[in-house]
Coordinates of C-alpha atoms in Angstrom, one line a residue:
M19 CA 4.6 12.0 12.3
R20 CA 6.3 8.9 10.9
V21 CA 4.6 5.5 10.6
L22 CA 6.7 2.5 11.4
N23 CA 6.3 -0.9 9.9
A24 CA 6.3 -4.0 12.3
G25 CA 10.1 -4.5 12.1
Q26 CA 10.8 -0.8 12.8
F27 CA 8.6 -0.7 15.6
A28 CA 9.8 -4.1 17.2
E29 CA 13.4 -2.5 17.1
Y30 CA 12.1 0.9 18.5
A31 CA 10.4 -1.0 21.4
R32 CA 13.6 -3.1 22.2
R33 CA 15.5 0.2 22.3
Q34 CA 12.7 1.8 24.6
I35 CA 12.9 -1.3 26.9
A36 CA 16.7 -1.3 27.1
A37 CA 16.7 2.4 27.9
A38 CA 14.3 2.0 30.8
D39 CA 16.2 -0.9 32.1
E40 CA 19.4 1.0 32.0
I41 CA 17.7 3.9 33.9
L42 CA 16.4 1.5 36.5
T43 CA 19.7 0.2 37.3
R44 CA 20.3 3.7 39.0
H45 CA 16.9 3.6 40.8
G46 CA 15.4 1.3 43.3
R47 CA 14.4 1.3 47.0
V48 CA 17.2 1.5 49.4
A49 CA 17.2 2.0 53.3
G50 CA 13.7 3.2 54.4
D51 CA 11.5 5.1 52.2
L52 CA 14.3 6.4 49.6
C53 CA 15.2 5.7 46.4
R54 CA 19.0 5.3 45.2
C55 CA 18.6 8.6 43.7
E56 CA 17.7 9.9 47.0
R57 CA 14.2 10.9 46.1
P58 CA 11.3 9.8 48.4
W59 CA 9.9 6.1 47.6
P60 CA 8.1 5.7 45.1
C61 CA 10.4 7.5 43.0
P62 CA 8.4 8.8 40.1
V63 CA 11.3 8.2 37.8
A64 CA 11.6 4.5 38.6
A65 CA 7.7 4.3 38.5
S66 CA 7.7 6.0 34.8
C67 CA 10.4 3.8 33.6
V68 CA 8.6 0.5 34.9
S69 CA 5.3 1.7 33.3
M70 CA 7.0 2.6 29.8
R71 CA 9.1 -0.8 29.9
E72 CA 5.7 -2.7 30.5
H73 CA 3.8 -0.7 28.0
Y74 CA 6.5 -1.7 25.2
R75 CA 6.8 -5.1 26.2
A76 CA 3.0 -5.7 25.7
R77 CA 3.1 -4.1 22.3
L78 CA 6.4 -6.0 21.4
A79 CA 4.5 -9.3 22.4
V80 CA 1.5 -8.3 20.2
V81 CA 3.9 -7.5 17.1
E82 CA 6.0 -10.4 17.6
A83 CA 3.0 -12.9 17.9
T84 CA 1.3 -11.6 14.8
M85 CA 2.2 -13.2 11.4
R86 CA 1.1 -12.3 7.8
L87 CA -1.1 -14.7 6.4
P88 CA -1.0 -15.3 2.5
V89 CA -3.8 -14.0 0.3
V90 CA -5.4 -17.2 -1.1
G91 CA -7.6 -15.5 -3.6
T92 CA -10.9 -13.7 -3.9
A93 CA -13.6 -16.2 -4.7
R94 CA -16.9 -15.0 -5.8
V95 CA -19.7 -16.2 -3.6
P96 CA -22.8 -17.5 -5.8
R97 CA -26.0 -15.9 -4.9
L98 CA -28.6 -18.2 -3.7
P99 CA -31.5 -18.9 -5.9
V100 CA -34.9 -17.0 -5.3
L101 CA -37.8 -19.4 -5.1
R102 CA -41.2 -18.4 -6.1
R103 CA -44.3 -19.5 -4.0
L104 CA -47.8 -19.3 -4.3
V105 CA -48.9 -17.8 -1.1
G106 CA -52.6 -16.8 -0.7
G107 CA -53.3 -16.7 -4.4
L108 CA -50.2 -14.4 -5.0
V109 CA -46.6 -15.2 -6.2
R110 CA -44.1 -14.4 -3.5
A111 CA -40.3 -14.3 -3.7
V112 CA -38.7 -16.4 -0.9
R113 CA -34.9 -16.2 -0.3
W114 CA -33.3 -19.6 0.1
E115 CA -32.3 -19.3 3.5
D116 CA -35.9 -18.3 4.6
R117 CA -37.2 -21.7 3.4

């Protein structure tokens, strides 16, 4: 199985959409309950192509809407100090956010 990057997948998706559109030009409802290919309507080929086209359109919209953000850096987050309190005659450690 080959892994595609975003650009390769976008090109693949566009080719799949174009292929589905081309197949759909030879299908469609005509007189009564028949498809242009003379199968009863709904034609399974047309339904499959419409489903495939919508699948790739949705994925392509996500790929094209996604953009890479630059890595700013990895800053170290300082640890919050631990406070010591006298509770009931004993020294207890209390985290800063528990104060």
